[in-house]
Tab-separated table of C-alpha atoms in Angstrom:
chain	number	residue	atom	x	y	z
A	1	MET	CA	2.698	29.170	-31.234
A	2	LYS	CA	2.490	25.421	-30.689
A	3	ALA	CA	5.730	23.795	-29.566
A	4	SER	CA	7.461	21.348	-31.895
A	5	LEU	CA	7.652	17.677	-30.934
A	6	ILE	CA	10.869	16.089	-29.769
A	7	GLU	CA	12.360	13.218	-31.765
A	8	ASP	CA	11.434	10.530	-29.227
A	9	GLU	CA	7.967	11.930	-28.456
A	10	GLU	CA	6.299	8.496	-28.512
A	11	MET	CA	8.747	7.175	-25.915
A	12	ARG	CA	8.213	10.289	-23.820
A	13	LEU	CA	4.431	9.853	-23.862
A	14	ALA	CA	4.722	6.147	-23.044
A	15	LEU	CA	6.943	7.037	-20.074
A	16	LEU	CA	4.515	9.681	-18.835
A	17	ARG	CA	1.518	7.362	-18.999
A	18	GLY	CA	3.492	4.520	-17.442
A	19	TYR	CA	3.817	6.509	-14.230
A	20	ASN	CA	-0.006	6.523	-13.889
A	21	ILE	CA	0.070	9.996	-12.409
A	22	LEU	CA	-2.187	11.876	-14.832
A	23	ASP	CA	-5.540	12.912	-13.304
A	24	THR	CA	-4.591	11.667	-9.843
A	25	ALA	CA	-5.680	13.440	-6.664
A	26	PRO	CA	-3.658	16.288	-5.133
A	27	HIS	CA	-0.870	15.233	-2.798
A	28	GLU	CA	0.774	17.160	0.016
A	29	GLY	CA	4.270	16.068	-1.023
A	30	PHE	CA	3.914	17.696	-4.433
A	31	ASP	CA	2.051	20.743	-3.098
A	32	ASP	CA	4.841	21.486	-0.604
A	33	ILE	CA	7.398	21.624	-3.426
A	34	THR	CA	5.182	23.874	-5.552
A	35	LYS	CA	4.657	26.286	-2.657
A	36	LEU	CA	8.376	26.352	-1.958
A	37	ALA	CA	9.157	27.076	-5.621
A	38	ALA	CA	6.734	30.012	-5.624
A	39	GLU	CA	8.217	31.389	-2.400
A	40	ILE	CA	11.862	31.071	-3.456
A	41	CYS	CA	11.210	32.590	-6.875
A	42	GLY	CA	8.901	35.304	-5.534
A	43	ALA	CA	6.279	34.256	-8.084
A	44	PRO	CA	2.499	34.393	-7.647
A	45	ILE	CA	2.013	31.222	-9.713
A	46	ALA	CA	3.842	27.879	-9.571
A	47	LEU	CA	2.874	24.640	-11.285
A	48	ILE	CA	3.894	21.023	-11.658
A	49	SER	CA	2.844	20.632	-15.272
A	50	LEU	CA	2.739	17.245	-17.041
A	51	VAL	CA	2.599	17.514	-20.827
A	52	ASP	CA	0.480	14.916	-22.651
A	53	ASP	CA	-0.057	14.704	-26.417
A	54	ASN	CA	-3.018	17.100	-26.545
A	55	ARG	CA	-3.015	18.850	-23.165
A	56	GLN	CA	-0.981	19.892	-20.164
A	57	TRP	CA	-2.275	18.811	-16.745
A	58	PHE	CA	-1.281	20.356	-13.431
A	59	LYS	CA	-0.452	17.832	-10.724
A	60	SER	CA	0.029	20.698	-8.288
A	61	LYS	CA	-0.652	24.409	-8.559
A	62	VAL	CA	-0.304	27.652	-6.618
A	63	GLY	CA	-2.073	30.835	-7.751
A	64	LEU	CA	-4.046	29.193	-10.578
A	65	ALA	CA	-7.469	27.566	-10.320
A	66	ILE	CA	-7.689	25.563	-13.549
A	67	GLU	CA	-6.658	21.896	-13.826
A	68	GLY	CA	-4.750	22.309	-17.079
A	69	SER	CA	-5.017	23.582	-20.637
A	70	LYS	CA	-4.884	22.508	-24.267
A	71	ILE	CA	-1.446	21.771	-25.655
A	72	ASP	CA	-1.441	24.880	-27.891
A	73	ASP	CA	-1.288	27.055	-24.744
A	74	SER	CA	1.443	25.043	-23.036
A	75	MET	CA	4.593	27.037	-22.379
A	76	CYS	CA	6.021	23.920	-20.736
A	77	ALA	CA	5.842	22.157	-24.104
A	78	HIS	CA	8.405	24.702	-25.385
A	79	ALA	CA	10.719	23.724	-22.510
A	80	ILE	CA	10.351	20.095	-23.550
A	81	ALA	CA	11.048	20.996	-27.186
A	82	ALA	CA	14.201	22.811	-26.061
A	83	ARG	CA	15.177	19.809	-23.859
A	84	ASN	CA	16.478	22.279	-21.277
A	85	TYR	CA	15.596	24.805	-18.610
A	86	LEU	CA	13.545	27.562	-20.225
A	87	GLU	CA	13.110	31.133	-19.063
A	88	ILE	CA	11.048	33.651	-21.038
A	89	GLN	CA	11.511	37.069	-19.494
A	90	ASP	CA	8.716	38.728	-21.519
A	91	THR	CA	6.182	36.307	-22.987
A	92	ALA	CA	4.465	39.037	-24.991
A	93	ALA	CA	7.694	39.777	-26.862
A	94	ASP	CA	8.722	36.156	-27.503
A	95	PRO	CA	7.383	34.641	-30.756
A	96	ARG	CA	6.880	31.258	-29.047
A	97	THR	CA	4.399	32.690	-26.540
A	98	ALA	CA	3.145	36.016	-27.904
A	99	ASP	CA	-0.129	34.438	-29.105
A	100	ASN	CA	-0.454	32.061	-26.125
A	101	GLY	CA	-3.869	32.061	-24.460
A	102	PHE	CA	-2.321	32.589	-21.025
A	103	VAL	CA	-0.589	35.711	-22.355
A	104	THR	CA	-3.409	37.240	-24.425
A	105	GLY	CA	-6.244	36.102	-22.160
A	106	PRO	CA	-7.417	37.297	-18.742
A	107	ASP	CA	-4.449	35.711	-16.898
A	108	GLN	CA	-2.010	38.033	-18.743
A	109	ILE	CA	1.061	35.934	-17.951
A	110	ARG	CA	4.200	37.905	-18.875
A	111	PHE	CA	6.966	35.761	-17.358
A	112	TYR	CA	7.733	32.025	-17.465
A	113	ALA	CA	10.548	29.873	-16.045
A	114	GLY	CA	10.413	26.057	-16.167
A	115	ALA	CA	12.810	23.306	-15.057
A	116	LEU	CA	12.353	19.916	-16.714
A	117	LEU	CA	11.036	16.838	-14.914
A	118	GLU	CA	13.285	14.160	-16.439
A	119	ASP	CA	13.816	10.460	-15.861
A	120	ASP	CA	17.292	8.895	-15.734
A	121	ASN	CA	17.356	8.722	-19.541
A	122	LYS	CA	16.665	12.468	-19.800
A	123	LEU	CA	13.144	11.982	-21.151
A	124	PRO	CA	10.987	14.882	-19.901
A	125	LEU	CA	7.486	14.438	-18.475
A	126	GLY	CA	6.820	18.146	-17.966
A	127	THR	CA	8.174	20.949	-15.824
A	128	LEU	CA	8.176	22.583	-12.443
A	129	CYS	CA	7.487	26.165	-13.492
A	130	VAL	CA	6.852	29.611	-12.038
A	131	LEU	CA	4.895	32.393	-13.741
A	132	ASP	CA	4.340	36.083	-13.148
A	133	LYS	CA	2.153	38.838	-14.549
A	134	GLU	CA	5.093	41.200	-14.975
A	135	PRO	CA	8.172	40.784	-17.204
A	136	ARG	CA	11.167	39.815	-15.059
A	137	GLN	CA	14.023	37.370	-14.635
A	138	LEU	CA	15.234	34.972	-11.957
A	139	ASN	CA	18.614	35.312	-10.280
A	140	ASP	CA	21.172	32.494	-10.350
A	141	PHE	CA	20.151	31.167	-6.931
A	142	GLN	CA	16.471	31.002	-7.930
A	143	ARG	CA	17.321	29.159	-11.160
A	144	ARG	CA	19.427	26.604	-9.304
A	145	ALA	CA	16.744	26.151	-6.668
A	146	LEU	CA	14.051	25.607	-9.306
A	147	LYS	CA	16.160	22.907	-10.982
A	148	VAL	CA	16.877	21.175	-7.658
A	149	LEU	CA	13.185	21.219	-6.747
A	150	ALA	CA	12.319	19.772	-10.162
A	151	VAL	CA	14.611	16.822	-9.393
A	152	GLN	CA	12.732	16.309	-6.125
A	153	VAL	CA	9.398	16.337	-7.958
A	154	MET	CA	10.704	13.596	-10.228
A	155	ARG	CA	11.885	11.576	-7.226
A	156	GLN	CA	8.405	11.863	-5.729
A	157	ILE	CA	6.878	10.595	-8.987
A	158	GLU	CA	9.310	7.672	-9.168
A	159	LEU	CA	8.805	6.786	-5.503
A	160	ARG	CA	5.043	6.633	-5.892
A	161	LYS	CA	5.369	4.422	-8.960
A	162	ALA	CA	7.762	2.110	-7.099
A	163	LEU	CA	5.316	1.849	-4.185
A	164	ALA	CA	2.423	1.156	-6.562
A	165	ASP	CA	4.436	-1.532	-8.386
A	166	ALA	CA	5.381	-3.131	-5.065
A	167	GLU	CA	1.730	-3.187	-3.994
A	168	VAL	CA	0.710	-4.896	-7.245
A	169	LEU	CA	3.452	-7.497	-6.734
A	170	ARG	CA	2.417	-8.046	-3.112
A	171	LYS	CA	-1.184	-8.637	-4.126
A	172	GLU	CA	-0.115	-11.109	-6.792
A	173	VAL	CA	2.058	-13.017	-4.313
A	174	ASP	CA	-0.731	-12.945	-1.713
A	175	HIS	CA	-3.191	-14.280	-4.269
A	176	ARG	CA	-0.892	-17.164	-5.185
A	177	VAL	CA	-0.144	-17.999	-1.547
A	178	LYS	CA	-3.865	-17.994	-0.756
A	179	ASN	CA	-4.597	-20.332	-3.679
A	180	SER	CA	-1.760	-22.648	-2.653
A	181	LEU	CA	-2.997	-22.861	0.938
A	182	GLN	CA	-6.556	-23.552	-0.208
A	183	SER	CA	-5.351	-26.278	-2.577
A	184	LEU	CA	-3.302	-27.900	0.177
A	185	GLU	CA	-6.239	-27.815	2.601
A	186	ALA	CA	-8.473	-29.422	-0.048
A	187	LEU	CA	-5.942	-32.207	-0.651
A	188	ILE	CA	-5.735	-32.927	3.080
A	189	ARG	CA	-9.539	-33.068	3.368
A	190	ILE	CA	-9.659	-35.582	0.505
A	191	GLN	CA	-6.966	-37.687	2.174
A	192	VAL	CA	-8.818	-37.587	5.508
A	193	ARG	CA	-11.935	-39.030	3.858
A	194	LYS	CA	-9.885	-41.810	2.262
A	195	GLU	CA	-7.818	-42.675	5.331
A	196	LYS	CA	-9.059	-45.649	7.369
A	197	SER	CA	-6.566	-45.512	10.244
A	198	PRO	CA	-7.929	-43.460	13.194
A	199	GLU	CA	-4.405	-42.398	14.110
A	200	ALA	CA	-3.665	-41.184	10.594
A	201	ARG	CA	-7.010	-39.375	10.393
A	202	ALA	CA	-6.293	-37.638	13.712
A	203	ALA	CA	-2.838	-36.591	12.516
A	204	LEU	CA	-4.239	-35.214	9.258
A	205	ASP	CA	-6.981	-33.364	11.144
A	206	SER	CA	-4.299	-31.778	13.295
A	207	VAL	CA	-2.268	-30.762	10.239
A	208	GLN	CA	-5.377	-29.319	8.604
A	209	GLY	CA	-6.142	-27.253	11.705
A	210	ARG	CA	-2.637	-25.809	11.783
A	211	LEU	CA	-2.762	-25.076	8.082
A	212	ALA	CA	-6.091	-23.296	8.589
A	213	THR	CA	-4.446	-21.117	11.253
A	214	ILE	CA	-1.667	-20.173	8.826
A	215	SER	CA	-4.280	-19.421	6.179
A	216	GLN	CA	-6.202	-17.199	8.589
A	217	LEU	CA	-2.997	-15.360	9.518
A	218	HIS	CA	-2.230	-14.794	5.852
A	219	GLU	CA	-5.741	-13.444	5.288
A	220	ALA	CA	-5.406	-11.115	8.278
A	221	LEU	CA	-2.122	-9.758	6.919
A	222	TYR	CA	-3.538	-9.455	3.416
A	223	LEU	CA	-6.530	-7.397	4.553
A	224	THR	CA	-4.741	-5.149	7.017
A	225	ASP	CA	-3.610	-1.610	6.183
A	226	SER	CA	-0.964	-1.521	8.886
A	227	GLY	CA	1.795	-3.489	7.170
A	228	ALA	CA	2.998	-6.473	9.213
A	229	ALA	CA	0.796	-5.667	12.238
A	230	VAL	CA	-2.263	-7.813	12.910
A	231	ASP	CA	-5.404	-6.974	14.897
A	232	ILE	CA	-5.205	-9.946	17.243
A	233	ALA	CA	-8.896	-9.818	18.220
A	234	GLU	CA	-10.143	-10.055	14.637
A	235	PHE	CA	-7.497	-12.651	13.755
A	236	LEU	CA	-8.351	-14.941	16.693
A	237	ARG	CA	-12.067	-14.717	15.887
A	238	LYS	CA	-11.242	-16.104	12.434
A	239	VAL	CA	-9.057	-18.842	13.927
A	240	ALA	CA	-11.781	-19.774	16.418
A	241	HIS	CA	-14.450	-19.822	13.718
A	242	SER	CA	-12.341	-22.135	11.550
A	243	THR	CA	-11.383	-24.482	14.402
A	244	SER	CA	-14.931	-24.566	15.845
A	245	GLU	CA	-15.909	-26.998	13.075
A	246	GLN	CA	-14.027	-29.669	15.041
A	247	MET	CA	-16.063	-29.049	18.201
A	248	PRO	CA	-19.029	-31.287	19.150
A	249	ALA	CA	-22.408	-29.798	18.248
A	250	GLY	CA	-23.372	-29.026	21.865
A	251	VAL	CA	-20.304	-26.949	22.724
A	252	HIS	CA	-20.852	-23.186	23.136
A	253	ILE	CA	-17.863	-21.020	22.187
A	254	GLU	CA	-17.590	-17.627	23.874
A	255	ILE	CA	-15.091	-15.041	22.616
A	256	LYS	CA	-14.196	-11.937	24.637
A	257	LEU	CA	-11.157	-10.277	23.074
A	258	GLU	CA	-9.824	-6.765	23.492
A	259	GLN	CA	-8.267	-5.308	20.364
A	260	THR	CA	-4.501	-4.885	20.135
A	261	ASN	CA	-1.957	-5.072	17.316
A	262	LEU	CA	0.778	-7.701	17.253
A	263	SER	CA	3.565	-8.430	14.798
A	264	SER	CA	2.772	-11.191	12.302
A	265	ARG	CA	5.270	-13.546	13.988
A	266	SER	CA	3.719	-13.065	17.431
A	267	ALA	CA	0.201	-13.343	15.984
A	268	SER	CA	1.165	-16.656	14.374
A	269	SER	CA	2.259	-18.066	17.750
A	270	VAL	CA	-0.892	-16.815	19.493
A	271	GLY	CA	-3.068	-18.252	16.732
A	272	MET	CA	-1.336	-21.612	17.089
A	273	ILE	CA	-1.988	-21.588	20.848
A	274	VAL	CA	-5.722	-20.985	20.342
A	275	ASN	CA	-5.911	-23.592	17.583
A	276	GLU	CA	-4.152	-26.239	19.689
A	277	ALA	CA	-6.207	-25.462	22.795
A	278	MET	CA	-9.469	-25.787	20.842
A	279	THR	CA	-8.329	-28.876	18.932
A	280	ASN	CA	-7.313	-30.705	22.101
A	281	ALA	CA	-10.498	-29.671	23.877
A	282	ALA	CA	-12.538	-30.997	20.940
A	283	LYS	CA	-10.809	-34.358	21.297
A	284	TYR	CA	-10.741	-34.806	25.065
A	285	ALA	CA	-12.836	-32.282	27.007
A	286	TYR	CA	-16.363	-33.245	25.972
A	287	GLN	CA	-16.306	-37.019	25.769
A	288	ASP	CA	-19.644	-38.609	26.690
A	289	ARG	CA	-21.219	-35.134	27.080
A	290	GLU	CA	-23.970	-33.405	25.112
A	291	ARG	CA	-23.037	-29.880	26.198
A	292	GLY	CA	-19.917	-27.941	27.018
A	293	ALA	CA	-18.253	-24.531	26.908
A	294	PHE	CA	-15.033	-23.094	25.549
A	295	ILE	CA	-14.056	-19.514	26.411
A	296	ILE	CA	-11.416	-17.422	24.681
A	297	SER	CA	-10.636	-14.132	26.431
A	298	GLY	CA	-7.959	-11.510	25.996
A	299	GLU	CA	-7.339	-8.162	27.643
A	300	ARG	CA	-4.568	-5.630	28.149
A	301	ARG	CA	-3.398	-5.355	31.756
A	302	GLY	CA	-0.301	-3.665	33.121
A	303	GLY	CA	1.517	-3.458	29.800
A	304	PHE	CA	0.764	-7.095	28.906
A	305	TYR	CA	-1.909	-8.846	26.882
A	306	HIS	CA	-3.456	-11.698	28.879
A	307	LEU	CA	-4.889	-14.546	26.797
A	308	SER	CA	-6.983	-17.355	28.273
A	309	CYS	CA	-8.361	-20.474	26.588
A	310	ILE	CA	-10.659	-22.308	29.011
A	311	ASP	CA	-12.793	-25.421	28.576
A	312	ASP	CA	-15.068	-26.956	31.208
A	313	GLY	CA	-13.708	-30.468	30.740
A	314	PRO	CA	-11.823	-32.689	33.214
A	315	GLY	CA	-8.404	-31.102	32.545
A	316	ILE	CA	-5.058	-32.805	31.978
A	317	PRO	CA	-5.087	-36.374	33.349
A	318	ALA	CA	-3.426	-36.885	36.713
A	319	THR	CA	-1.318	-39.609	35.117
A	320	ASP	CA	0.248	-37.009	32.777
A	321	PRO	CA	0.430	-33.783	34.830
A	322	SER	CA	3.004	-32.116	32.550
A	323	GLY	CA	1.083	-32.871	29.365
A	324	SER	CA	3.446	-34.879	27.177
A	325	GLY	CA	1.259	-35.028	24.036
A	326	LEU	CA	2.004	-33.338	20.707
A	327	GLY	CA	-0.543	-30.600	21.388
A	328	MET	CA	1.123	-29.590	24.657
A	329	ARG	CA	4.537	-29.572	22.998
A	330	ILE	CA	3.195	-27.249	20.293
A	331	LEU	CA	1.639	-24.976	22.939
A	332	THR	CA	4.919	-24.820	24.817
A	333	ALA	CA	6.910	-24.071	21.670
A	334	ALA	CA	4.476	-21.301	20.711
A	335	ALA	CA	4.732	-19.784	24.189
A	336	GLN	CA	8.535	-19.891	24.005
A	337	GLN	CA	8.428	-18.051	20.664
A	338	LEU	CA	6.448	-15.322	22.417
A	339	GLY	CA	9.078	-15.152	25.161
């Protein structure tokens, strides 16, 4: 016997499909609950069954090999129609299930108990259910446990939707930030070409380099799978590649970096140090020279990460041993941020 539809069936189906859980891969979090339900209820079969308009699909299953069934054979649909916990102690004797394919077919299911999976508005998606091949009944503890576990299934579904929604939002924000940074870099490049003052051009070049470092950091964060941690070796290669455009044609850049993960804030400071070191070398280290070298190296030693940026130029002028320029002030500030 096919279950009757509830009054707000269209809303229920829209809710189910909005969770984007149908036909998804198995998940350990759901499987653990299904196994626990089977063990507590002493049942050979337990299912997390989601009821669509023309089928029921099993997100998790114990003791049953199939992925789902047509809606006419869904006992869980009767639980949804009842809008309550449903227990059928002998499916062969109940008119709702006597002609059900699971009862009359090779599975010979004779017992069913299902607790609804409901959202906060009491709209049901399906059930957490247990089945047996012998007529029986659950005790009060087993019924309560099945209902509590059904609530946990629903929390798992809601959590995964919340995480998916957050990921979509993050990608949208990342996309907009990336576009904004690219637009700003393009505007600065246009202004550099228009600017006639050497001092203003140098200042804009410096701003563009720092903006490129921020853009590279954003890209590193966007592509990483480890949250706010950045692979410093890969990140600094991107920074060096971007900043190398400022170097004279004859300068060879050598990069020897050992991988390690840093927080985004620390990575930003390290990236700024490399950018400033390369930018200042491009301006001052290779004057009146056709060739030169710039080496970036990083390795883990004694619980620390040692970073070196070395050029083969003349070094800081003897007349300014402390380095009072803007670049040195930025390097010092970045180092202070790193502690």
